[in-house]
Coordinates of C-alpha atoms and ligand atoms in Angstrom, one line a residue:
X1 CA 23.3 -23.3 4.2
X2 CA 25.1 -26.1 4.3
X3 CA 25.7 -29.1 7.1
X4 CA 28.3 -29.4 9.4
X5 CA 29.9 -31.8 11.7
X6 CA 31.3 -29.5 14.2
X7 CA 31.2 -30.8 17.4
X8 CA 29.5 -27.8 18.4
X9 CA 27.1 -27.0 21.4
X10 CA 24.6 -24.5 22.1
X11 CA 23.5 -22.7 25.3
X12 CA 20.4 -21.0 25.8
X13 CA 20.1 -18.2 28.5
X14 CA 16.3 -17.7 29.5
X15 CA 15.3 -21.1 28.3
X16 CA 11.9 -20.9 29.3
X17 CA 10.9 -17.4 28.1
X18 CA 9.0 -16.5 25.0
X19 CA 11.5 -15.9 22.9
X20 CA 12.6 -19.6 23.4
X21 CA 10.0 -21.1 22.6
X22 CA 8.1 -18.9 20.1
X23 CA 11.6 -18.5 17.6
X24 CA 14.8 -20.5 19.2
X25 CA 13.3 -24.0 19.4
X26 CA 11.6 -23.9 16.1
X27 CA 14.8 -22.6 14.6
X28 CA 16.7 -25.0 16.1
X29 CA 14.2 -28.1 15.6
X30 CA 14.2 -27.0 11.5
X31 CA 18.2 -26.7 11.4
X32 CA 18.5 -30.4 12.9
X33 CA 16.2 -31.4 10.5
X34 CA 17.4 -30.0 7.5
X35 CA 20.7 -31.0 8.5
X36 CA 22.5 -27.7 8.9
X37 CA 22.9 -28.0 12.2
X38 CA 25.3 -31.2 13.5
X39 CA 22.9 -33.6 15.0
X40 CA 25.0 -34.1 18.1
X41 CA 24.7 -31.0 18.8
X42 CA 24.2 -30.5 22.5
X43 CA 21.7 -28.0 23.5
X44 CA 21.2 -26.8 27.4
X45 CA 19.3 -24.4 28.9
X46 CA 19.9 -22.3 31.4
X47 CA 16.9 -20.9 33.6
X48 CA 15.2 -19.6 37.3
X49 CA 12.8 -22.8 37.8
X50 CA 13.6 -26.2 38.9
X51 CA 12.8 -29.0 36.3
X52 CA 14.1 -32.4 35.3
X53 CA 16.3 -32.6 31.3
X54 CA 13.0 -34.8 30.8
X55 CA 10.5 -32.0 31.7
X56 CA 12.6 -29.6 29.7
X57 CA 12.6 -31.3 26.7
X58 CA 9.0 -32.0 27.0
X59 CA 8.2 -28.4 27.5
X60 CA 10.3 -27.6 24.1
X61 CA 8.9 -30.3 21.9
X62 CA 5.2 -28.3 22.9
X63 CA 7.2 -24.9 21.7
X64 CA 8.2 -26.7 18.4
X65 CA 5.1 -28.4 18.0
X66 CA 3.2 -24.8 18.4
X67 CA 5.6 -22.8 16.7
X68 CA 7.2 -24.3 14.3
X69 CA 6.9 -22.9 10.6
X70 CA 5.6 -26.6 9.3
X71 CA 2.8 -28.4 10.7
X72 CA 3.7 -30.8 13.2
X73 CA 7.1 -32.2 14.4
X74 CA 9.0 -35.4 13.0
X75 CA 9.6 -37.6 15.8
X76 CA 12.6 -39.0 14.1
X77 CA 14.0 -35.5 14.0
X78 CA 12.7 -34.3 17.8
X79 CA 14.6 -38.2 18.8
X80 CA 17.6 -36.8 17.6
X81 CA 17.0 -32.9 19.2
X82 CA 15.8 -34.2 22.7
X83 CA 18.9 -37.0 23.1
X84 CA 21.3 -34.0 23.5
X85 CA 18.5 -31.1 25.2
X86 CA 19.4 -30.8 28.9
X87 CA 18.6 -27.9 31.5
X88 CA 20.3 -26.0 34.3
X89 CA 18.6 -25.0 36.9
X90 CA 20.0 -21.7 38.8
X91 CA 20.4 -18.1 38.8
X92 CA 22.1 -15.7 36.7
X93 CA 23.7 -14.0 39.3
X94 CA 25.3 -17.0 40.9
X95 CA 28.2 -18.7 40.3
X96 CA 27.1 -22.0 40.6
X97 CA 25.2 -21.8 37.6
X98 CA 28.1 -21.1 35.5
X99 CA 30.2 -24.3 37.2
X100 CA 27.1 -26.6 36.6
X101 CA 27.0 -25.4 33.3
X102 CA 30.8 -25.8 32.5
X103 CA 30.6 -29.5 34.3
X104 CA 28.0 -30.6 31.9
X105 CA 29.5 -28.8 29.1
X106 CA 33.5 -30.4 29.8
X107 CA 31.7 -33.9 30.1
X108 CA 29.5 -33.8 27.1
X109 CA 30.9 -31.2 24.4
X110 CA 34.6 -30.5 25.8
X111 CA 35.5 -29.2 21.8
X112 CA 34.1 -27.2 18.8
X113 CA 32.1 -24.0 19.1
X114 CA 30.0 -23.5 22.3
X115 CA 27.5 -20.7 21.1
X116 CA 25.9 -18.7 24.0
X117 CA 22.3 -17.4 23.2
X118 CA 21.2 -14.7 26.0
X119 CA 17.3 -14.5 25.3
X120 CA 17.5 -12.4 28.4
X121 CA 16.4 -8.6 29.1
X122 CA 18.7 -6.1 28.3
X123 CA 19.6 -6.0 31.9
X124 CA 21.1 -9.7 32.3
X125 CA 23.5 -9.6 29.6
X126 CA 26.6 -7.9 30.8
X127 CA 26.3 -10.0 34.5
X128 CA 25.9 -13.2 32.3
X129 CA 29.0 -12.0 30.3
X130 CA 31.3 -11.3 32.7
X131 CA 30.5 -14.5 35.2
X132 CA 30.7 -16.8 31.8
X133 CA 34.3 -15.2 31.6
X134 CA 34.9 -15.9 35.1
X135 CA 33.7 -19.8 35.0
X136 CA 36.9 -19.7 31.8
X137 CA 33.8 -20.8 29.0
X138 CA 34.6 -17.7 26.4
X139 CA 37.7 -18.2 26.2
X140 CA 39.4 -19.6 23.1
X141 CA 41.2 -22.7 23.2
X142 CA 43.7 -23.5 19.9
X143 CA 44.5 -27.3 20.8
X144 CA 41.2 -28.4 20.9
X145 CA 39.8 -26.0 18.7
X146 CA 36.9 -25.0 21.5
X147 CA 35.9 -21.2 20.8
X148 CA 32.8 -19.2 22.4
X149 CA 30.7 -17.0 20.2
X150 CA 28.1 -14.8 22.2
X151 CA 24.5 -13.8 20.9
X152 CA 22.7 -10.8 22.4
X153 CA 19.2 -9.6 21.7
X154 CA 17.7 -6.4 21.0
X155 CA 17.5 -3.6 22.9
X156 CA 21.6 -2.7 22.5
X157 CA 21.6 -0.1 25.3
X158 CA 18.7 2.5 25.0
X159 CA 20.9 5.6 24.1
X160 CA 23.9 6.1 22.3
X161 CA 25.8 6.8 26.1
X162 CA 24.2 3.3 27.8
X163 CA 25.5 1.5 24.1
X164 CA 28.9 2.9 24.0
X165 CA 29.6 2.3 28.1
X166 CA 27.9 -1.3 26.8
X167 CA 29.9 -1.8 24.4
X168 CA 33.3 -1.1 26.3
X169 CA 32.2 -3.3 28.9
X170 CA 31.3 -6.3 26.9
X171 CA 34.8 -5.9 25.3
X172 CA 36.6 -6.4 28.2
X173 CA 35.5 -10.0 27.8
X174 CA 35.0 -10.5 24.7
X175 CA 36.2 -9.7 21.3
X176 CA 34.1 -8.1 18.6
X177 CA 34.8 -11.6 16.3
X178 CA 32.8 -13.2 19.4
X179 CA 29.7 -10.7 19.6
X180 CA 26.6 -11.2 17.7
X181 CA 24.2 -8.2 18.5
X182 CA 21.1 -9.5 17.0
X183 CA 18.6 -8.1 14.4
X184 CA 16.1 -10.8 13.3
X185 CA 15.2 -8.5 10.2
X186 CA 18.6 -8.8 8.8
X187 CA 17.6 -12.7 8.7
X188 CA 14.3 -12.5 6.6
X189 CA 15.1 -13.6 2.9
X190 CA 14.1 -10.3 1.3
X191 CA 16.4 -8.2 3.5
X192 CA 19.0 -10.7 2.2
X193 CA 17.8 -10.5 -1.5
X194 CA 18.4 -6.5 -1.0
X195 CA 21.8 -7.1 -1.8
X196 CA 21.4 -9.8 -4.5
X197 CA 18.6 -7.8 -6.7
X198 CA 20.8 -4.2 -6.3
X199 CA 24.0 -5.9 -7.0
X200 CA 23.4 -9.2 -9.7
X201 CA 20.7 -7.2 -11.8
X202 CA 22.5 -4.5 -13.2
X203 CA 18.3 -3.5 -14.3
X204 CA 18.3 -2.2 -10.8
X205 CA 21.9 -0.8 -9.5
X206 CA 21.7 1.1 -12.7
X207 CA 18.9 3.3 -11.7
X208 CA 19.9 3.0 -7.9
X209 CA 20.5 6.5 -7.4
X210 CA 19.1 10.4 -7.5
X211 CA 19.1 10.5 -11.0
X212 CA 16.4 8.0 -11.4
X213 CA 14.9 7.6 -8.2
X214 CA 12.1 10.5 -6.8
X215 CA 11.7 8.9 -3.1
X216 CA 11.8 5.7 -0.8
X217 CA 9.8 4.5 1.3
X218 CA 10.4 2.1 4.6
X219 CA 7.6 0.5 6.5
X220 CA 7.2 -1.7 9.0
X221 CA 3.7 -2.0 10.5
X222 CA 2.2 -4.1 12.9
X223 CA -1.2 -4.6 13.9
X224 CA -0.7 -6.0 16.9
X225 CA -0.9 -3.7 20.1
X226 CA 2.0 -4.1 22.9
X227 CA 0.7 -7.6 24.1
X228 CA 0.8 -6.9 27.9
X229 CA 4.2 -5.4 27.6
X230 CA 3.2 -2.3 29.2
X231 CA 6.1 -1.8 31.6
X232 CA 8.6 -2.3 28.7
X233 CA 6.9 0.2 26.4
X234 CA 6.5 2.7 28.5
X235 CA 9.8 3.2 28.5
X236 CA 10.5 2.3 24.9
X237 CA 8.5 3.5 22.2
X238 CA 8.4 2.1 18.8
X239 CA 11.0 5.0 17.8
X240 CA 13.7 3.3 20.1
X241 CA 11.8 -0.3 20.0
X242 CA 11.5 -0.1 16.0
X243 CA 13.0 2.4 13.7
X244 CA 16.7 2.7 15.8
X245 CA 17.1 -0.9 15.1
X246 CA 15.0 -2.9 12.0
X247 CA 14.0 0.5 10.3
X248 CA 17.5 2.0 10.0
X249 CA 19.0 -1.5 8.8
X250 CA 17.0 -2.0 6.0
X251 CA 17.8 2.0 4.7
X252 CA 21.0 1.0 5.2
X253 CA 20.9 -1.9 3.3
X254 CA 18.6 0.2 0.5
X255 CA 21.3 2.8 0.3
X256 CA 24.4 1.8 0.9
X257 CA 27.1 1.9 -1.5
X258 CA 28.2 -1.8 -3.3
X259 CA 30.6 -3.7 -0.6
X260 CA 34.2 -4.5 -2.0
X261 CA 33.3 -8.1 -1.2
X262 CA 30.6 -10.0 1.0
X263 CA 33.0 -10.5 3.6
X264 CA 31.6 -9.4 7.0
X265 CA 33.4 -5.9 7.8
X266 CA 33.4 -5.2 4.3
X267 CA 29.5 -4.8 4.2
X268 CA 29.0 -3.5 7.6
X269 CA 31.7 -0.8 6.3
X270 CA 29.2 0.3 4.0
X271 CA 25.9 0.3 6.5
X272 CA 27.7 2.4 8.7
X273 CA 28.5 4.9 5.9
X274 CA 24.9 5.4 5.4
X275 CA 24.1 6.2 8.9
X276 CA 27.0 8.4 9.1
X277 CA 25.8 10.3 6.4
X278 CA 22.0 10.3 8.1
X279 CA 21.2 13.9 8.3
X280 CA 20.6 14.9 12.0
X281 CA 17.3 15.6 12.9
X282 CA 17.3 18.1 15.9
X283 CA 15.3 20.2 18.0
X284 CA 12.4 22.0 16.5
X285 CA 13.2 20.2 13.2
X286 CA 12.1 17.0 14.4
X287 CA 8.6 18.7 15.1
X288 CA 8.4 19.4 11.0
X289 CA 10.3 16.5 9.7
X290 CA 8.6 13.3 12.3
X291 CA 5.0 13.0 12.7
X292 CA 4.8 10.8 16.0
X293 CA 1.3 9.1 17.8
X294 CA -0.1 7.0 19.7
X295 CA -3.4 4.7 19.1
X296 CA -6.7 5.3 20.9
X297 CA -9.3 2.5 21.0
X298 CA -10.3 1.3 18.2
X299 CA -11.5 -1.9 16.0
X300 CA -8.8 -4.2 14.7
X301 CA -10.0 -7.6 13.1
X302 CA -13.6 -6.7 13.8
X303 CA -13.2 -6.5 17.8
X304 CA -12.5 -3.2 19.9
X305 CA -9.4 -3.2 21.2
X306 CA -8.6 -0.9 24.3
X307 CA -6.6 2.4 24.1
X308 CA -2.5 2.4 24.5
X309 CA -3.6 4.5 27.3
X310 CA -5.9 2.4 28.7
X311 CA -3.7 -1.1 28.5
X312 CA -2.3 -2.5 31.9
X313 CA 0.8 -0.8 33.1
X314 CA 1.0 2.2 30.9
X315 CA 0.3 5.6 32.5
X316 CA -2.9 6.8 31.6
X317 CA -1.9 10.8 30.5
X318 CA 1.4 8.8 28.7
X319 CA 3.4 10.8 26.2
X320 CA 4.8 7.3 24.9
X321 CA 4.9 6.9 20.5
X322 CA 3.2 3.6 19.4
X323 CA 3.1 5.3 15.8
X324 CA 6.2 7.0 14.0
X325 CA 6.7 8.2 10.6
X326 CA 10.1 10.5 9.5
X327 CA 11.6 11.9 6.4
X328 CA 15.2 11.7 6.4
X329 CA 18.4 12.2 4.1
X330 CA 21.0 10.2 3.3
X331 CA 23.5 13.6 2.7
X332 CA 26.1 11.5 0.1
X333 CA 27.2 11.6 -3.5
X334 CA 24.2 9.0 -4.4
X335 CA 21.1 10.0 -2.5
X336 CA 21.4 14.3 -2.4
X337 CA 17.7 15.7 -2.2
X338 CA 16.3 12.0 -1.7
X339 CA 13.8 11.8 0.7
X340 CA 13.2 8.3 2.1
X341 CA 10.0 8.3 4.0
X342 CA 10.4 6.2 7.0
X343 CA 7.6 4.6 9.5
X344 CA 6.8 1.9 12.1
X345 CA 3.6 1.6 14.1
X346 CA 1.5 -0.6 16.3
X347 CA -2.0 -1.3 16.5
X348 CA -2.3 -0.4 12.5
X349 CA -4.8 -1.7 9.6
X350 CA -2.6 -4.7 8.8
X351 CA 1.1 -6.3 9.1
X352 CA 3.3 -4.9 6.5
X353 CA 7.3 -4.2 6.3
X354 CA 8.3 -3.2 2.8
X355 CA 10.3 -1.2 1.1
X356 CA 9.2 1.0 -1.8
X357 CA 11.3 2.7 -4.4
X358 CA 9.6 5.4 -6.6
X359 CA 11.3 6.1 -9.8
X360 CA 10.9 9.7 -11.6
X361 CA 8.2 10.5 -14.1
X362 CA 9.8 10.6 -17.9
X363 CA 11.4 14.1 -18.6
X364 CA 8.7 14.6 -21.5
X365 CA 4.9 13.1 -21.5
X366 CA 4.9 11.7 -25.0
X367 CA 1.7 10.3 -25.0
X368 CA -1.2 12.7 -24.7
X369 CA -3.6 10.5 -23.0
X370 CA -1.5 9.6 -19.8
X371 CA -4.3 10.2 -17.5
X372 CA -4.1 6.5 -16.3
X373 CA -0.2 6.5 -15.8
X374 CA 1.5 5.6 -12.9
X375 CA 5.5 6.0 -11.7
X376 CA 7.5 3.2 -11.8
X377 CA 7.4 1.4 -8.3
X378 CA 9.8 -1.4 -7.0
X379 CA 8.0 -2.9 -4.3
X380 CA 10.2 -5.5 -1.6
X381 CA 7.6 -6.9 0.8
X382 CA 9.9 -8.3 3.5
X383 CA 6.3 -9.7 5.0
X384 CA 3.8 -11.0 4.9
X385 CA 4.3 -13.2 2.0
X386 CA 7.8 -11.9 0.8
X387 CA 8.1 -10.8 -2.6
X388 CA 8.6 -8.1 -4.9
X389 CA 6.9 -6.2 -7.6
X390 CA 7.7 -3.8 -10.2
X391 CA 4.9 -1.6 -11.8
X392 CA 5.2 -0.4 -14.7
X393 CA 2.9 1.2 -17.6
X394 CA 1.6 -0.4 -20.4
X395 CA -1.1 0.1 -23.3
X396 CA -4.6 -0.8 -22.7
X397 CA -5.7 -2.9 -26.1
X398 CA -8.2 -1.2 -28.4
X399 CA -7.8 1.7 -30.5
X400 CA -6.6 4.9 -27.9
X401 CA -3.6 5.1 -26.9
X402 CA -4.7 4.8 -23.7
X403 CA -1.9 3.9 -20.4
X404 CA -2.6 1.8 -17.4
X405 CA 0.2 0.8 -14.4
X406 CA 0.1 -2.7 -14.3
X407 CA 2.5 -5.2 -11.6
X408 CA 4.9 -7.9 -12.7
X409 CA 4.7 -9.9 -9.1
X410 CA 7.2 -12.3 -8.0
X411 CA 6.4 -14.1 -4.4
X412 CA 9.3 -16.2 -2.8
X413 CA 6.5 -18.6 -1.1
X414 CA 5.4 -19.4 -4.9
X415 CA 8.9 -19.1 -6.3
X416 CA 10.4 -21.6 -4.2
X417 CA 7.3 -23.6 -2.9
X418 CA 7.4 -22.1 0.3
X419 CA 8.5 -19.2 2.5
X420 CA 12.0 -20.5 3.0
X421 CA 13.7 -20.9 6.9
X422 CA 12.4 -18.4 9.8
X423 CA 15.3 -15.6 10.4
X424 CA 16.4 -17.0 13.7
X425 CA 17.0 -20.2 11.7
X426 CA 19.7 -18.4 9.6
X427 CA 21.1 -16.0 12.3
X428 CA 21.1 -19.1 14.4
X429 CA 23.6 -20.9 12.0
X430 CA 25.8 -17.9 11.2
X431 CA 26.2 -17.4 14.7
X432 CA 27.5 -20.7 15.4
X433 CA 30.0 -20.7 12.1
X434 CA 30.8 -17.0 13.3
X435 CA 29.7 -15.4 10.2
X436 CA 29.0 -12.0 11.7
X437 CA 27.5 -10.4 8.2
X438 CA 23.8 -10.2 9.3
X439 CA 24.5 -8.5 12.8
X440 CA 25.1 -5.5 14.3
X441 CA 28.5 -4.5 14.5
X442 CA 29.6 -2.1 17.7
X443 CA 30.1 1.0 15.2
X444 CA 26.6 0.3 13.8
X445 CA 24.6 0.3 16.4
X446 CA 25.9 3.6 17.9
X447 CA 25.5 5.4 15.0
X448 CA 21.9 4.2 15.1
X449 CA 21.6 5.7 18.5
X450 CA 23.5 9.1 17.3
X451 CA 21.4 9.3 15.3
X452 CA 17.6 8.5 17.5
X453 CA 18.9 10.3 20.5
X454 CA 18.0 14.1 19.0
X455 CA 14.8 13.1 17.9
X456 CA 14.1 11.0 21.2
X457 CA 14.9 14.3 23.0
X458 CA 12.8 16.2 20.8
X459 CA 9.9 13.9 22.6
X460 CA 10.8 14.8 25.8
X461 CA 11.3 18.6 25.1
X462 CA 7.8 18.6 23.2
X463 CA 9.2 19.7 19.9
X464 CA 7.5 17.0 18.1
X465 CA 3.3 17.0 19.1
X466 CA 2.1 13.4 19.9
X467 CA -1.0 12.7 17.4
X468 CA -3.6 9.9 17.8
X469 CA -5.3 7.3 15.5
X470 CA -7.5 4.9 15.9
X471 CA -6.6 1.2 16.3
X472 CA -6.4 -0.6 13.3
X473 CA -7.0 2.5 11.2
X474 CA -3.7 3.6 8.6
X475 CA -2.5 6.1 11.2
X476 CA -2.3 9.9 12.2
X477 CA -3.7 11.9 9.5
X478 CA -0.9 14.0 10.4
X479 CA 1.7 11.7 8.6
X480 CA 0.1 12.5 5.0
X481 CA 1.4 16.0 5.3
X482 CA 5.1 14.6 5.1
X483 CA 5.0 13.1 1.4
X484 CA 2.0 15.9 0.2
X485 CA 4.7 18.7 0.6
X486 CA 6.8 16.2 -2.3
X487 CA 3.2 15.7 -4.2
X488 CA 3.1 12.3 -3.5
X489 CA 1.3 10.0 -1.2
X490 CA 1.9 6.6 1.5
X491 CA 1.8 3.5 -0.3
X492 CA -1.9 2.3 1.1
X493 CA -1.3 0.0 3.8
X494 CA -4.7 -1.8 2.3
Ligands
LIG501 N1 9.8 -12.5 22.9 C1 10.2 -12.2 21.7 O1 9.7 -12.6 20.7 C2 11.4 -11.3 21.6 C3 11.7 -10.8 20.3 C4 12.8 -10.0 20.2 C5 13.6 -9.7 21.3 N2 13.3 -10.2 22.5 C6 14.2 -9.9 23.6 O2 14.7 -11.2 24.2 C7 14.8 -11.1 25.6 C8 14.1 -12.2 26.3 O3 12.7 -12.0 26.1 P1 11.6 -13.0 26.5 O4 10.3 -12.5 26.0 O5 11.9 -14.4 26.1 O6 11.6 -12.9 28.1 P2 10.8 -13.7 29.2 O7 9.6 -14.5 28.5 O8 10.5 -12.8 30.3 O9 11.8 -14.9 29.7 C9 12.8 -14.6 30.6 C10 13.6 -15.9 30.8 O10 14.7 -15.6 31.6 C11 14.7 -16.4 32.8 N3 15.2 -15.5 33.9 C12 14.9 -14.3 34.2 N4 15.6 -13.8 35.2 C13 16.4 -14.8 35.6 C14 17.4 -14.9 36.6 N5 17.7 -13.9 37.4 N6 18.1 -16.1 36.7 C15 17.8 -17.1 35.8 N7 16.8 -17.1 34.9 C16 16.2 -15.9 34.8 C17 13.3 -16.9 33.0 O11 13.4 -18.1 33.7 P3 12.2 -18.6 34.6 O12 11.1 -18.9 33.7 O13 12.8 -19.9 35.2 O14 12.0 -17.6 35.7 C18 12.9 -17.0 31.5 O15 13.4 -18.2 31.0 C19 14.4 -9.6 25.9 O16 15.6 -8.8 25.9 C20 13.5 -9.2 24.8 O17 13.5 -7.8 24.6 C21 12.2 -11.0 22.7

């Protein structure tokens, strides 16, 4: 990342909600002080409650304070964020808002990029859109240079219909150059180093394929429960909340062909591939091929933590999946008869997202005591503490020929003395340059939905049995049975 002096401002919709002040502040508080982001940059934001710029920017220095990634805030730095913080007070639904907005906008950064960040729920975004348009602040202006880039948040749409018609709408104000659907994995330095360690170590890319590899898994486990987001669940499920959005990105990224060049299209070309190629999972065969569940009460971190069934707002005979685990195929050329084991869940034994690629045994077991051998496992933590590790077997010393697996480790945090800027940091800055390579393009995130939408249906039809686990336990038992029919097992979640 490198500075720039673009006259550049930034608007946050939903500048009081979490998502402010748990990831935008501290992102932006670190890019100021690192110097990627200009530091007359002018930051308002745009919310429901009445309060002062001076209020505001006291409010935000207690988000940065709290949430950013180093201890503490430099008040040089915060001096230089606060000068240029201001806050609009209105509604999204009027159009006074958007005229205050522009006023204070025209007066204080009339040039340069104006990037719009809607931290708002999925059912603000196409209203904000459209009266943006209609107060004149997305479109492009040559002479000065002034241009509008747009960031939305997850959930695009929750079906492939709702993301299409959401889609087509959006575009009547916007162009595709302009949109930056969001997907804060595709920010995390591993998910970034995907590309780098398949396609600079030729190690790796050489072995990339059926041949060589036996299965892959994809994980992504919390053990947090739903954190009094009942209402929002209940209608979600971490299928639709998880897997159609972070899960699928990462196989994408894990399988997809090289890219003719980094260039934005000419990767997200590529992603889409693999999800075309996704084989569909339908009907009954979603009830042999997904294993999904939902936690009971259990003990996580030593304290009993409630039912899904039994938290506030969720109905208590719900159907609704905090668990899910899938095997899928990537029908192509490279992956035939490649099983990639997918899962995401809440309320689990620990937080993990990784990625795990199993190579094949040798063809021939050439030495006869092999008891204590293992495959060869890649192993991409994407967090906590992101890394990777290879494991590999070697000779235990003395005078047998015996074999143990042992792991070469390699952790970024030790690597590069630290665990390097917080995704919205980087997704913050591409989206302001308009570097669209680490979001969502429109064809993307409809083919994730083509491909969700079966098995979502499969839920509601009752082809797929919900299973329970316990909180803070690995998951349904349930789940084994997907990788014992292949002989193998989960990677231990520990
Ligand atoms: N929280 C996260 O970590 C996270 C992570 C990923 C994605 N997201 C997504 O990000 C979006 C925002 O989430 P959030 O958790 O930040 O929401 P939130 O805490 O509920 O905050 C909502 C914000 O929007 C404002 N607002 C709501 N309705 C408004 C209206 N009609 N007019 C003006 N302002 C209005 C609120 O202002 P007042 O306070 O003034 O009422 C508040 O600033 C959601 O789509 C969510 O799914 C959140």
């Amino acid at each position: 990342m490198s500075s720039s002096d673009l006259p550049a401002s930034c608007v946050i919709f939903g500048a009081s909600g979490d998502l402010t002040r748990r990831k935008l502040v501290p992102a932006l508080y670190h890019l100021v002080k690192e110097g990627h982001f200009p530091a007359g940059l002018l930051t308002l934001g745009v919310a429901r409650r009445p309060k002062t710029d001076e209020q505001f920017q006291a409010e935000l220095l207690d988000a940065a304070q709290k949430y950013s990634r180093t201890k503490g805030v430099d008040p040089a730095v915060w001096a230089k964020v606060a000068s240029r913080l201001g806050y609009v007070q209105g509604t999204f639904e009027d159009p006074a808002t958007y005229a205050a907005l522009k006023s204070r906008l025209d007066a204080s950064a009339p040039t340069g990029t104006r990037l719009f960040y809607l931290a708002v729920g999925p059912d603000d975004m196409l209203g904000i859109v459209q009266r943006l348009a209609e107060a004149g602040l997305l479109a492009h202006d040559p002479a000065s240079g002034r241009r509008a880039h747009v960031v939305v948040e997850k959930p695009f749409g929750e079906d492939l219909p709702s993301a299409h018609a959401l889609n087509q709408e959006l575009f009547k104000y916007l162009s595709e150059d302009q949109l930056f659907r969001i997907d804060h994995y595709l920010g995390k330095e591993t998910v970034q180093n995907l590309a780098v360690l398949r396609f600079e170590n030729m190690i790796f890319e050489a072995l990339w394929n059926r041949n060589h590899v036996s299965h892959v898994e994809i994980t992504v486990a919390e053990d947090i429960g739903i954190e009094g987001r009942g209402k929002f669940y209940e209608k979600v499920g971490i299928t639709r909340d998880v897997v159609q959005n972070h899960v699928l990105q990462i196989l994408t990224l894990v399988a997809m062909e090289p890219p003719l060049s980094l260039e934005a299209n000419a990767l997200r070309d590529e992603k889409v591939k693999v999800l075309r190629a996704l084989r569909p999972l339908t009907g009954k065969d979603v009830g042999k091929e997904v294993v999904r569940a939902q936690y009971t009460e259990g003990l996580v971190g030593g304290e009993t933590v409630p039912a899904y069934r039994a938290e506030a707002d969720v109905d208590p005979v719900s159907k609704t999946d905090t668990y899910v685990a899938m095997r899928v195929f990537v029908d192509n050329w490279r992956w035939a008869g490649v099983p990639f084991f997918l899962r995401a869940g809440k309320r689990l034994s620990r937080r993990l997202a990784e990625v795990v690629v199993h190579f094949r045994d040798p063809p021939y077991p050439l030495f006869p005591e092999s008891s204590g051998r293992s495959a060869n496992v890649l192993v991409l933590r994407l967090q906590p503490d992101e890394g990777i590790s290879l494991r590999f077997d070697t000779k235990v010393p003395g005078g047998n020929m015996r074999i143990q697996g042992v792991d070469m480790e390699w952790s970024y945090g030790k690597a590069f003395g630290g665990g390097g800027p917080e995704a919205y940091e980087r997704l913050l800055l591409d989206a302001l340059r308009g570097d669209a390579t680490l979001f969502t393009r429109h064809d993307e995130v409809e083919a994730q939905w083509r491909f969700i939408d079966p098995i979502v249906q499969a839920y509601r039809d009752d082809n797929a049995p919900l299973s329970f686990y316990s909180a803070g336990t690995r998951g349904p038992d349930e789940a084994e049975r997907l990788l014992v029919e292949h002989g193998q097992a989960w990677r231990p979640l520990l």
